[in-house]
Amino acid sequence: MRGLDYRWIEALDAVISQRGFERAAEYLCITQSAVSQRIKQLEKLMAQPMLVREQPPRPTAAGQKMLGLYRRVRLLEQELLPELTPDESSQPLSVSIATNADSLATWLLPALSPLLRSRRIELNLMIEDESRTLDKLRGGEVVGAISMESTPMPGCVADYLGRVDFLCVASPSFADKYFSQGVNRDTLLAAPSVAFDYHDDVHERFIHQHFNLPFGSVMKHTVRSSEAFVRMAVEGIAYCLIPRIQIQQELDAGTLVNLTPDTFLTRRMYWHHWALESGVLSDLSEQMTHYAGKVLPQ
């Protein structure tokens, strides 16, 4: 079988990233016909379509895997070439990571900051619910993903990071207004809560498991921000399930109270990354797992 011509995959990547053939041609400084021909050559070699030709174009499942391969190769090139031809003006290494909002709001940036200060890294953080971050790694969009899934994908490693305990909290005034008779089915149905997005089922799983309330039965705001979760709880707008690590100061200060001190929800988090790593990527994985091991309960 003839080997891959990476110019073909480069054309595929350009069409996807530039959202069309015309802009891809401008980006690659070649004709639109040449872009189309390169993709057709790739599809001929692989004997299947790589691209769904709609507006904007999107990759097929096979095309997504090809893009994942291409982006990993590019990352290895970015890391290797400066070592062979040292130059202070060399391009920074582009590193994309998929993370959940809670990790970003608490421990992730302190874990990465020493590496970001010492190396020329261009960081791209993609924020998704922790149940969906692996989709970004599976699709080749990122080099690693923080997930609650413990089983690694083929060719990947899942390093254990630690445990995240979610507490059900509210402001004292909110607790007095809605839960003066205790936390039970009736009071939970009357009180407004908050979720990250429509994929976020942490809260509903908690009240279903411990209070036997059916999914979709409680009132909830939707806010795509972990910081806003804390703000809404402190302001007395809603009660929330929030990681203990994120609100320890508010608990100590009494601006938030634990509504169910005997009951909490635990999720174990993992760092998924490609097994064959070296250089910056290896340092990144080591630094993340080391720091998380210090700040997250094990």
PDB file of C-alpha atoms in Angstrom:
ATOM      1  CA  MET A   1       0.000   0.000   0.000  1.00  0.00           C
ATOM      2  CA  ARG A   2       1.281   3.445  -0.902  1.00  0.00           C
ATOM      3  CA  GLY A   3       2.233   5.605   2.081  1.00  0.00           C
ATOM      4  CA  LEU A   4       0.359   8.716   3.131  1.00  0.00           C
ATOM      5  CA  ASP A   5       1.192  12.054   1.559  1.00  0.00           C
ATOM      6  CA  TYR A   6       0.753  14.488   4.421  1.00  0.00           C
ATOM      7  CA  ARG A   7      -0.011  17.301   1.978  1.00  0.00           C
ATOM      8  CA  TRP A   8      -3.307  15.509   1.330  1.00  0.00           C
ATOM      9  CA  ILE A   9      -4.198  15.495   5.018  1.00  0.00           C
ATOM     10  CA  GLU A  10      -2.970  19.074   5.334  1.00  0.00           C
ATOM     11  CA  ALA A  11      -5.547  20.026   2.693  1.00  0.00           C
ATOM     12  CA  LEU A  12      -8.262  18.178   4.616  1.00  0.00           C
ATOM     13  CA  ASP A  13      -7.268  19.942   7.823  1.00  0.00           C
ATOM     14  CA  ALA A  14      -7.287  23.331   6.081  1.00  0.00           C
ATOM     15  CA  VAL A  15     -10.772  22.797   4.616  1.00  0.00           C
ATOM     16  CA  ILE A  16     -12.128  21.935   8.072  1.00  0.00           C
ATOM     17  CA  SER A  17     -10.306  24.683   9.992  1.00  0.00           C
ATOM     18  CA  GLN A  18     -10.984  27.357   7.350  1.00  0.00           C
ATOM     19  CA  ARG A  19     -14.578  26.165   6.877  1.00  0.00           C
ATOM     20  CA  GLY A  20     -14.404  25.841   3.097  1.00  0.00           C
ATOM     21  CA  PHE A  21     -12.324  25.086   0.000  1.00  0.00           C
ATOM     22  CA  GLU A  22     -11.799  28.684  -1.097  1.00  0.00           C
ATOM     23  CA  ARG A  23     -10.384  29.881   2.219  1.00  0.00           C
ATOM     24  CA  ALA A  24      -8.348  26.654   2.533  1.00  0.00           C
ATOM     25  CA  ALA A  25      -6.744  27.429  -0.839  1.00  0.00           C
ATOM     26  CA  GLU A  26      -5.865  30.954   0.311  1.00  0.00           C
ATOM     27  CA  TYR A  27      -4.479  29.591   3.572  1.00  0.00           C
ATOM     28  CA  LEU A  28      -2.277  27.012   1.795  1.00  0.00           C
ATOM     29  CA  CYS A  29      -1.349  29.409  -1.046  1.00  0.00           C
ATOM     30  CA  ILE A  30      -2.496  26.935  -3.725  1.00  0.00           C
ATOM     31  CA  THR A  31      -5.472  26.822  -6.058  1.00  0.00           C
ATOM     32  CA  GLN A  32      -8.895  25.611  -4.985  1.00  0.00           C
ATOM     33  CA  SER A  33      -8.610  22.879  -7.603  1.00  0.00           C
ATOM     34  CA  ALA A  34      -5.361  21.679  -5.991  1.00  0.00           C
ATOM     35  CA  VAL A  35      -7.035  21.491  -2.575  1.00  0.00           C
ATOM     36  CA  SER A  36      -9.869  19.424  -4.035  1.00  0.00           C
ATOM     37  CA  GLN A  37      -7.438  17.149  -5.887  1.00  0.00           C
ATOM     38  CA  ARG A  38      -5.361  16.449  -2.778  1.00  0.00           C
ATOM     39  CA  ILE A  39      -8.428  15.422  -0.803  1.00  0.00           C
ATOM     40  CA  LYS A  40      -9.612  13.217  -3.661  1.00  0.00           C
ATOM     41  CA  GLN A  41      -6.186  11.524  -3.705  1.00  0.00           C
ATOM     42  CA  LEU A  42      -6.493  10.836   0.019  1.00  0.00           C
ATOM     43  CA  GLU A  43      -9.999   9.425  -0.434  1.00  0.00           C
ATOM     44  CA  LYS A  44      -8.781   7.252  -3.304  1.00  0.00           C
ATOM     45  CA  LEU A  45      -5.936   5.856  -1.211  1.00  0.00           C
ATOM     46  CA  MET A  46      -8.208   5.133   1.767  1.00  0.00           C
ATOM     47  CA  ALA A  47     -11.083   3.926  -0.464  1.00  0.00           C
ATOM     48  CA  GLN A  48     -13.630   5.954   1.487  1.00  0.00           C
ATOM     49  CA  PRO A  49     -14.766   9.581   1.818  1.00  0.00           C
ATOM     50  CA  MET A  50     -12.856  11.832   4.205  1.00  0.00           C
ATOM     51  CA  LEU A  51     -15.169  14.803   3.961  1.00  0.00           C
ATOM     52  CA  VAL A  52     -18.880  15.530   4.055  1.00  0.00           C
ATOM     53  CA  ARG A  53     -19.204  18.229   1.410  1.00  0.00           C
ATOM     54  CA  GLU A  54     -21.755  20.510   2.991  1.00  0.00           C
ATOM     55  CA  GLN A  55     -21.516  24.066   4.292  1.00  0.00           C
ATOM     56  CA  PRO A  56     -19.406  24.222   6.315  1.00  0.00           C
ATOM     57  CA  PRO A  57     -17.598  20.970   5.375  1.00  0.00           C
ATOM     58  CA  ARG A  58     -17.124  18.420   8.133  1.00  0.00           C
ATOM     59  CA  PRO A  59     -14.977  15.296   8.347  1.00  0.00           C
ATOM     60  CA  THR A  60     -16.373  11.797   8.168  1.00  0.00           C
ATOM     61  CA  ALA A  61     -15.513   9.398  11.001  1.00  0.00           C
ATOM     62  CA  ALA A  62     -12.509   8.192   8.970  1.00  0.00           C
ATOM     63  CA  GLY A  63     -11.573  11.778   8.165  1.00  0.00           C
ATOM     64  CA  GLN A  64     -11.667  12.686  11.863  1.00  0.00           C
ATOM     65  CA  LYS A  65      -9.234   9.858  12.638  1.00  0.00           C
ATOM     66  CA  MET A  66      -6.969  11.052   9.840  1.00  0.00           C
ATOM     67  CA  LEU A  67      -7.022  14.580  11.256  1.00  0.00           C
ATOM     68  CA  GLY A  68      -6.148  13.211  14.690  1.00  0.00           C
ATOM     69  CA  LEU A  69      -3.109  11.461  13.199  1.00  0.00           C
ATOM     70  CA  TYR A  70      -2.068  14.601  11.301  1.00  0.00           C
ATOM     71  CA  ARG A  71      -2.334  16.853  14.333  1.00  0.00           C
ATOM     72  CA  ARG A  72      -0.288  14.471  16.464  1.00  0.00           C
ATOM     73  CA  VAL A  73       2.395  14.358  13.764  1.00  0.00           C
ATOM     74  CA  ARG A  74       2.404  18.167  13.592  1.00  0.00           C
ATOM     75  CA  LEU A  75       2.765  18.341  17.347  1.00  0.00           C
ATOM     76  CA  LEU A  76       5.749  15.991  17.255  1.00  0.00           C
ATOM     77  CA  GLU A  77       7.293  18.130  14.500  1.00  0.00           C
ATOM     78  CA  GLN A  78       6.783  21.281  16.531  1.00  0.00           C
ATOM     79  CA  GLU A  79       8.511  19.660  19.475  1.00  0.00           C
ATOM     80  CA  LEU A  80      11.385  18.030  17.572  1.00  0.00           C
ATOM     81  CA  LEU A  81      12.488  20.696  15.089  1.00  0.00           C
ATOM     82  CA  PRO A  82      13.543  23.343  17.641  1.00  0.00           C
ATOM     83  CA  GLU A  83      15.779  20.733  19.278  1.00  0.00           C
ATOM     84  CA  LEU A  84      17.517  20.064  15.965  1.00  0.00           C
ATOM     85  CA  THR A  85      17.700  23.727  14.885  1.00  0.00           C
ATOM     86  CA  PRO A  86      17.650  25.837  18.071  1.00  0.00           C
ATOM     87  CA  ASP A  87      16.257  29.289  17.420  1.00  0.00           C
ATOM     88  CA  GLU A  88      14.751  31.680  19.927  1.00  0.00           C
ATOM     89  CA  SER A  89      12.339  32.919  17.271  1.00  0.00           C
ATOM     90  CA  SER A  90      10.895  29.425  16.676  1.00  0.00           C
ATOM     91  CA  GLN A  91       7.139  29.044  16.794  1.00  0.00           C
ATOM     92  CA  PRO A  92       5.572  28.151  20.155  1.00  0.00           C
ATOM     93  CA  LEU A  93       4.348  24.602  20.675  1.00  0.00           C
ATOM     94  CA  SER A  94       0.560  24.499  20.312  1.00  0.00           C
ATOM     95  CA  VAL A  95      -1.051  22.275  22.958  1.00  0.00           C
ATOM     96  CA  SER A  96      -4.807  21.677  23.153  1.00  0.00           C
ATOM     97  CA  ILE A  97      -6.394  20.139  26.256  1.00  0.00           C
ATOM     98  CA  ALA A  98     -10.014  19.198  26.947  1.00  0.00           C
ATOM     99  CA  THR A  99     -11.056  19.951  30.517  1.00  0.00           C
ATOM    100  CA  ASN A 100     -14.187  20.211  32.571  1.00  0.00           C
ATOM    101  CA  ALA A 101     -15.020  23.625  34.011  1.00  0.00           C
ATOM    102  CA  ASP A 102     -14.548  22.552  37.645  1.00  0.00           C
ATOM    103  CA  SER A 103     -10.939  21.473  37.097  1.00  0.00           C
ATOM    104  CA  LEU A 104     -10.195  24.707  35.261  1.00  0.00           C
ATOM    105  CA  ALA A 105     -11.712  26.755  38.078  1.00  0.00           C
ATOM    106  CA  THR A 106      -9.679  25.007  40.768  1.00  0.00           C
ATOM    107  CA  TRP A 107      -6.418  23.111  40.253  1.00  0.00           C
ATOM    108  CA  LEU A 108      -5.601  22.904  36.522  1.00  0.00           C
ATOM    109  CA  LEU A 109      -3.964  26.301  35.923  1.00  0.00           C
ATOM    110  CA  PRO A 110      -1.746  26.109  39.041  1.00  0.00           C
ATOM    111  CA  ALA A 111      -0.670  22.657  37.829  1.00  0.00           C
ATOM    112  CA  LEU A 112       0.291  23.960  34.380  1.00  0.00           C
ATOM    113  CA  SER A 113       1.712  27.360  35.348  1.00  0.00           C
ATOM    114  CA  PRO A 114       5.352  26.255  35.950  1.00  0.00           C
ATOM    115  CA  LEU A 115       5.487  24.665  32.498  1.00  0.00           C
ATOM    116  CA  LEU A 116       3.792  27.636  30.831  1.00  0.00           C
ATOM    117  CA  ARG A 117       6.295  30.018  32.424  1.00  0.00           C
ATOM    118  CA  SER A 118       9.351  27.991  31.431  1.00  0.00           C
ATOM    119  CA  ARG A 119       8.450  26.782  27.916  1.00  0.00           C
ATOM    120  CA  ARG A 120       7.111  28.405  24.741  1.00  0.00           C
ATOM    121  CA  ILE A 121       3.668  26.836  24.799  1.00  0.00           C
ATOM    122  CA  GLU A 122       0.517  28.144  23.167  1.00  0.00           C
ATOM    123  CA  LEU A 123      -2.260  26.656  25.279  1.00  0.00           C
ATOM    124  CA  ASN A 124      -5.763  25.995  23.943  1.00  0.00           C
ATOM    125  CA  LEU A 125      -8.270  24.876  26.575  1.00  0.00           C
ATOM    126  CA  MET A 126     -11.493  23.285  25.348  1.00  0.00           C
ATOM    127  CA  ILE A 127     -14.144  23.234  28.062  1.00  0.00           C
ATOM    128  CA  GLU A 128     -16.673  20.415  28.085  1.00  0.00           C
ATOM    129  CA  ASP A 129     -18.646  18.422  30.610  1.00  0.00           C
ATOM    130  CA  GLU A 130     -16.367  15.739  32.077  1.00  0.00           C
ATOM    131  CA  SER A 131     -18.533  13.051  30.472  1.00  0.00           C
ATOM    132  CA  ARG A 132     -17.772  14.471  26.998  1.00  0.00           C
ATOM    133  CA  THR A 133     -14.130  15.579  27.082  1.00  0.00           C
ATOM    134  CA  LEU A 134     -12.939  12.241  25.686  1.00  0.00           C
ATOM    135  CA  ASP A 135     -14.806  13.004  22.466  1.00  0.00           C
ATOM    136  CA  LYS A 136     -12.249  15.761  21.833  1.00  0.00           C
ATOM    137  CA  LEU A 137      -9.342  13.335  22.310  1.00  0.00           C
ATOM    138  CA  ARG A 138     -11.060  10.657  20.250  1.00  0.00           C
ATOM    139  CA  GLY A 139     -11.541  13.164  17.434  1.00  0.00           C
ATOM    140  CA  GLY A 140      -7.897  14.278  17.493  1.00  0.00           C
ATOM    141  CA  GLU A 141      -8.728  17.836  18.556  1.00  0.00           C
ATOM    142  CA  VAL A 142      -6.659  17.672  21.762  1.00  0.00           C
ATOM    143  CA  VAL A 143      -3.559  15.906  23.078  1.00  0.00           C
ATOM    144  CA  GLY A 144      -5.185  15.045  26.392  1.00  0.00           C
ATOM    145  CA  ALA A 145      -8.476  15.163  28.263  1.00  0.00           C
ATOM    146  CA  ILE A 146      -9.610  15.284  31.885  1.00  0.00           C
ATOM    147  CA  SER A 147     -12.445  12.805  32.292  1.00  0.00           C
ATOM    148  CA  MET A 148     -14.274  10.714  34.867  1.00  0.00           C
ATOM    149  CA  GLU A 149     -13.911   7.692  32.547  1.00  0.00           C
ATOM    150  CA  SER A 150     -11.291   5.272  33.895  1.00  0.00           C
ATOM    151  CA  THR A 151     -10.847   3.097  30.792  1.00  0.00           C
ATOM    152  CA  PRO A 152      -8.350   4.508  28.258  1.00  0.00           C
ATOM    153  CA  MET A 153      -8.938   4.512  24.531  1.00  0.00           C
ATOM    154  CA  PRO A 154      -6.687   2.320  22.354  1.00  0.00           C
ATOM    155  CA  GLY A 155      -3.211   3.849  22.198  1.00  0.00           C
ATOM    156  CA  CYS A 156      -3.868   6.019  25.244  1.00  0.00           C
ATOM    157  CA  VAL A 157      -3.154   5.996  28.976  1.00  0.00           C
ATOM    158  CA  ALA A 158      -5.550   7.049  31.759  1.00  0.00           C
ATOM    159  CA  ASP A 159      -3.633   8.419  34.771  1.00  0.00           C
ATOM    160  CA  TYR A 160      -5.601   8.710  38.004  1.00  0.00           C
ATOM    161  CA  LEU A 161      -5.765  12.312  39.229  1.00  0.00           C
ATOM    162  CA  GLY A 162      -7.833  12.092  42.388  1.00  0.00           C
ATOM    163  CA  ARG A 163     -11.281  12.348  43.865  1.00  0.00           C
ATOM    164  CA  VAL A 164     -13.650  15.306  43.590  1.00  0.00           C
ATOM    165  CA  ASP A 165     -16.318  15.556  46.296  1.00  0.00           C
ATOM    166  CA  PHE A 166     -19.419  17.579  45.343  1.00  0.00           C
ATOM    167  CA  LEU A 167     -21.297  19.182  48.239  1.00  0.00           C
ATOM    168  CA  CYS A 168     -24.886  20.407  48.141  1.00  0.00           C
ATOM    169  CA  VAL A 169     -24.619  24.010  49.342  1.00  0.00           C
ATOM    170  CA  ALA A 170     -26.525  27.287  49.591  1.00  0.00           C
ATOM    171  CA  SER A 171     -26.289  30.634  51.336  1.00  0.00           C
ATOM    172  CA  PRO A 172     -27.605  30.784  54.930  1.00  0.00           C
ATOM    173  CA  SER A 173     -30.507  33.038  53.843  1.00  0.00           C
ATOM    174  CA  PHE A 174     -31.448  30.621  51.027  1.00  0.00           C
ATOM    175  CA  ALA A 175     -31.308  27.687  53.440  1.00  0.00           C
ATOM    176  CA  ASP A 176     -33.608  29.528  55.879  1.00  0.00           C
ATOM    177  CA  LYS A 177     -36.074  30.386  53.108  1.00  0.00           C
ATOM    178  CA  TYR A 178     -36.324  27.003  51.400  1.00  0.00           C
ATOM    179  CA  PHE A 179     -34.976  24.398  53.824  1.00  0.00           C
ATOM    180  CA  SER A 180     -36.095  25.515  57.276  1.00  0.00           C
ATOM    181  CA  GLN A 181     -38.084  22.251  57.449  1.00  0.00           C
ATOM    182  CA  GLY A 182     -35.066  20.226  56.297  1.00  0.00           C
ATOM    183  CA  VAL A 183     -33.897  18.905  52.932  1.00  0.00           C
ATOM    184  CA  ASN A 184     -36.534  16.531  51.623  1.00  0.00           C
ATOM    185  CA  ARG A 185     -38.557  15.782  48.502  1.00  0.00           C
ATOM    186  CA  ASP A 186     -41.020  18.633  49.027  1.00  0.00           C
ATOM    187  CA  THR A 187     -38.462  21.324  49.836  1.00  0.00           C
ATOM    188  CA  LEU A 188     -36.181  20.263  46.967  1.00  0.00           C
ATOM    189  CA  LEU A 189     -39.088  20.546  44.525  1.00  0.00           C
ATOM    190  CA  ALA A 190     -39.751  24.123  45.671  1.00  0.00           C
ATOM    191  CA  ALA A 191     -36.158  25.406  45.608  1.00  0.00           C
ATOM    192  CA  PRO A 192     -34.336  26.589  42.432  1.00  0.00           C
ATOM    193  CA  SER A 193     -31.069  24.846  41.581  1.00  0.00           C
ATOM    194  CA  VAL A 194     -28.409  25.318  38.884  1.00  0.00           C
ATOM    195  CA  ALA A 195     -26.728  23.130  36.214  1.00  0.00           C
ATOM    196  CA  PHE A 196     -23.721  23.745  33.961  1.00  0.00           C
ATOM    197  CA  ASP A 197     -25.505  22.810  30.716  1.00  0.00           C
ATOM    198  CA  TYR A 198     -28.079  20.322  29.470  1.00  0.00           C
ATOM    199  CA  HIS A 199     -25.472  17.520  29.602  1.00  0.00           C
ATOM    200  CA  ASP A 200     -24.799  18.173  33.295  1.00  0.00           C
ATOM    201  CA  ASP A 201     -26.728  15.586  35.302  1.00  0.00           C
ATOM    202  CA  VAL A 202     -24.664  15.682  38.511  1.00  0.00           C
ATOM    203  CA  HIS A 203     -27.345  17.522  40.459  1.00  0.00           C
ATOM    204  CA  GLU A 204     -30.247  15.404  39.242  1.00  0.00           C
ATOM    205  CA  ARG A 205     -28.377  12.161  39.837  1.00  0.00           C
ATOM    206  CA  PHE A 206     -27.683  13.300  43.404  1.00  0.00           C
ATOM    207  CA  ILE A 207     -31.298  14.081  44.278  1.00  0.00           C
ATOM    208  CA  HIS A 208     -32.558  11.000  42.435  1.00  0.00           C
ATOM    209  CA  GLN A 209     -30.150   8.734  44.307  1.00  0.00           C
ATOM    210  CA  HIS A 210     -30.672  10.204  47.766  1.00  0.00           C
ATOM    211  CA  PHE A 211     -34.215  11.607  47.630  1.00  0.00           C
ATOM    212  CA  ASN A 212     -35.814   9.459  44.902  1.00  0.00           C
ATOM    213  CA  LEU A 213     -36.898  12.449  42.830  1.00  0.00           C
ATOM    214  CA  PRO A 214     -37.341  11.699  39.112  1.00  0.00           C
ATOM    215  CA  PHE A 215     -35.087  13.322  36.520  1.00  0.00           C
ATOM    216  CA  GLY A 216     -36.467  16.618  35.214  1.00  0.00           C
ATOM    217  CA  SER A 217     -38.622  17.260  38.281  1.00  0.00           C
ATOM    218  CA  VAL A 218     -36.682  20.153  39.839  1.00  0.00           C
ATOM    219  CA  MET A 219     -36.367  23.777  38.779  1.00  0.00           C
ATOM    220  CA  LYS A 220     -32.872  24.658  37.584  1.00  0.00           C
ATOM    221  CA  HIS A 221     -30.983  27.548  36.065  1.00  0.00           C
ATOM    222  CA  THR A 222     -28.351  26.802  33.398  1.00  0.00           C
ATOM    223  CA  VAL A 223     -25.012  28.598  33.699  1.00  0.00           C
ATOM    224  CA  ARG A 224     -21.893  27.548  31.748  1.00  0.00           C
ATOM    225  CA  SER A 225     -19.453  28.742  34.396  1.00  0.00           C
ATOM    226  CA  SER A 226     -18.151  27.095  37.553  1.00  0.00           C
ATOM    227  CA  GLU A 227     -17.378  30.516  39.008  1.00  0.00           C
ATOM    228  CA  ALA A 228     -20.995  31.577  38.398  1.00  0.00           C
ATOM    229  CA  PHE A 229     -22.146  28.495  40.324  1.00  0.00           C
ATOM    230  CA  VAL A 230     -20.400  29.822  43.401  1.00  0.00           C
ATOM    231  CA  ARG A 231     -21.675  33.357  42.795  1.00  0.00           C
ATOM    232  CA  MET A 232     -25.280  32.187  42.426  1.00  0.00           C
ATOM    233  CA  ALA A 233     -25.067  30.188  45.624  1.00  0.00           C
ATOM    234  CA  VAL A 234     -23.424  33.020  47.606  1.00  0.00           C
ATOM    235  CA  GLU A 235     -26.004  35.523  46.293  1.00  0.00           C
ATOM    236  CA  GLY A 236     -28.846  33.273  47.466  1.00  0.00           C
ATOM    237  CA  ILE A 237     -30.203  32.635  43.955  1.00  0.00           C
ATOM    238  CA  ALA A 238     -29.985  28.846  43.975  1.00  0.00           C
ATOM    239  CA  TYR A 239     -28.601  25.833  45.761  1.00  0.00           C
ATOM    240  CA  CYS A 240     -25.854  23.920  43.940  1.00  0.00           C
ATOM    241  CA  LEU A 241     -23.606  20.879  43.893  1.00  0.00           C
ATOM    242  CA  ILE A 242     -20.077  22.304  43.872  1.00  0.00           C
ATOM    243  CA  PRO A 243     -16.665  20.640  44.404  1.00  0.00           C
ATOM    244  CA  ARG A 244     -15.478  21.083  47.988  1.00  0.00           C
ATOM    245  CA  ILE A 245     -12.063  22.218  46.733  1.00  0.00           C
ATOM    246  CA  GLN A 246     -13.731  25.202  45.030  1.00  0.00           C
ATOM    247  CA  ILE A 247     -15.718  26.493  48.007  1.00  0.00           C
ATOM    248  CA  GLN A 248     -13.658  25.654  51.077  1.00  0.00           C
ATOM    249  CA  GLN A 249     -13.101  29.356  51.857  1.00  0.00           C
ATOM    250  CA  GLU A 250     -16.833  30.120  51.588  1.00  0.00           C
ATOM    251  CA  LEU A 251     -17.640  27.186  53.865  1.00  0.00           C
ATOM    252  CA  ASP A 252     -15.054  28.331  56.416  1.00  0.00           C
ATOM    253  CA  ALA A 253     -16.364  31.915  56.261  1.00  0.00           C
ATOM    254  CA  GLY A 254     -19.995  30.812  56.584  1.00  0.00           C
ATOM    255  CA  THR A 255     -21.135  32.449  53.344  1.00  0.00           C
ATOM    256  CA  LEU A 256     -22.126  28.973  52.169  1.00  0.00           C
ATOM    257  CA  VAL A 257     -23.518  26.124  54.255  1.00  0.00           C
ATOM    258  CA  ASN A 258     -23.542  22.403  53.520  1.00  0.00           C
ATOM    259  CA  LEU A 259     -27.205  21.425  53.216  1.00  0.00           C
ATOM    260  CA  THR A 260     -26.573  17.666  53.423  1.00  0.00           C
ATOM    261  CA  PRO A 261     -23.472  17.219  55.626  1.00  0.00           C
ATOM    262  CA  ASP A 262     -23.902  13.441  55.769  1.00  0.00           C
ATOM    263  CA  THR A 263     -24.393  13.062  52.025  1.00  0.00           C
ATOM    264  CA  PHE A 264     -22.184  14.070  49.111  1.00  0.00           C
ATOM    265  CA  LEU A 265     -21.369  12.920  45.602  1.00  0.00           C
ATOM    266  CA  THR A 266     -17.916  11.697  44.572  1.00  0.00           C
ATOM    267  CA  ARG A 267     -16.341  11.531  41.130  1.00  0.00           C
ATOM    268  CA  ARG A 268     -12.919  10.114  40.358  1.00  0.00           C
ATOM    269  CA  MET A 269     -11.011  11.992  37.677  1.00  0.00           C
ATOM    270  CA  TYR A 270      -8.448  10.754  35.140  1.00  0.00           C
ATOM    271  CA  TRP A 271      -5.990  12.354  32.727  1.00  0.00           C
ATOM    272  CA  HIS A 272      -6.227  10.646  29.331  1.00  0.00           C
ATOM    273  CA  HIS A 273      -3.341  11.115  26.899  1.00  0.00           C
ATOM    274  CA  TRP A 274      -1.507   9.306  24.133  1.00  0.00           C
ATOM    275  CA  ALA A 275       0.794   6.552  25.374  1.00  0.00           C
ATOM    276  CA  LEU A 276       3.825   7.569  23.305  1.00  0.00           C
ATOM    277  CA  GLU A 277       4.743  10.987  24.679  1.00  0.00           C
ATOM    278  CA  SER A 278       8.064  12.761  25.019  1.00  0.00           C
ATOM    279  CA  GLY A 279       9.464  16.186  25.768  1.00  0.00           C
ATOM    280  CA  VAL A 280       6.927  18.871  26.637  1.00  0.00           C
ATOM    281  CA  LEU A 281       3.928  16.545  26.482  1.00  0.00           C
ATOM    282  CA  SER A 282       5.534  14.086  28.863  1.00  0.00           C
ATOM    283  CA  ASP A 283       6.428  16.946  31.227  1.00  0.00           C
ATOM    284  CA  LEU A 284       2.871  18.247  31.022  1.00  0.00           C
ATOM    285  CA  SER A 285       1.352  14.880  31.959  1.00  0.00           C
ATOM    286  CA  GLU A 286       3.814  14.398  34.813  1.00  0.00           C
ATOM    287  CA  GLN A 287       3.186  17.881  36.191  1.00  0.00           C
ATOM    288  CA  MET A 288      -0.584  17.547  36.030  1.00  0.00           C
ATOM    289  CA  THR A 289      -0.737  14.181  37.759  1.00  0.00           C
ATOM    290  CA  HIS A 290       1.803  15.240  40.407  1.00  0.00           C
ATOM    291  CA  TYR A 291      -0.032  18.456  41.280  1.00  0.00           C
ATOM    292  CA  ALA A 292      -3.479  16.857  41.243  1.00  0.00           C
ATOM    293  CA  GLY A 293      -2.176  14.138  43.545  1.00  0.00           C
ATOM    294  CA  LYS A 294      -1.263  16.807  46.097  1.00  0.00           C
ATOM    295  CA  VAL A 295      -4.476  18.858  46.054  1.00  0.00           C
ATOM    296  CA  LEU A 296      -7.200  16.293  45.311  1.00  0.00           C
ATOM    297  CA  PRO A 297      -8.223  13.620  47.827  1.00  0.00           C
ATOM    298  CA  GLN A 298      -6.976  10.213  46.735  1.00  0.00           C
TER     299      GLN A 298
END
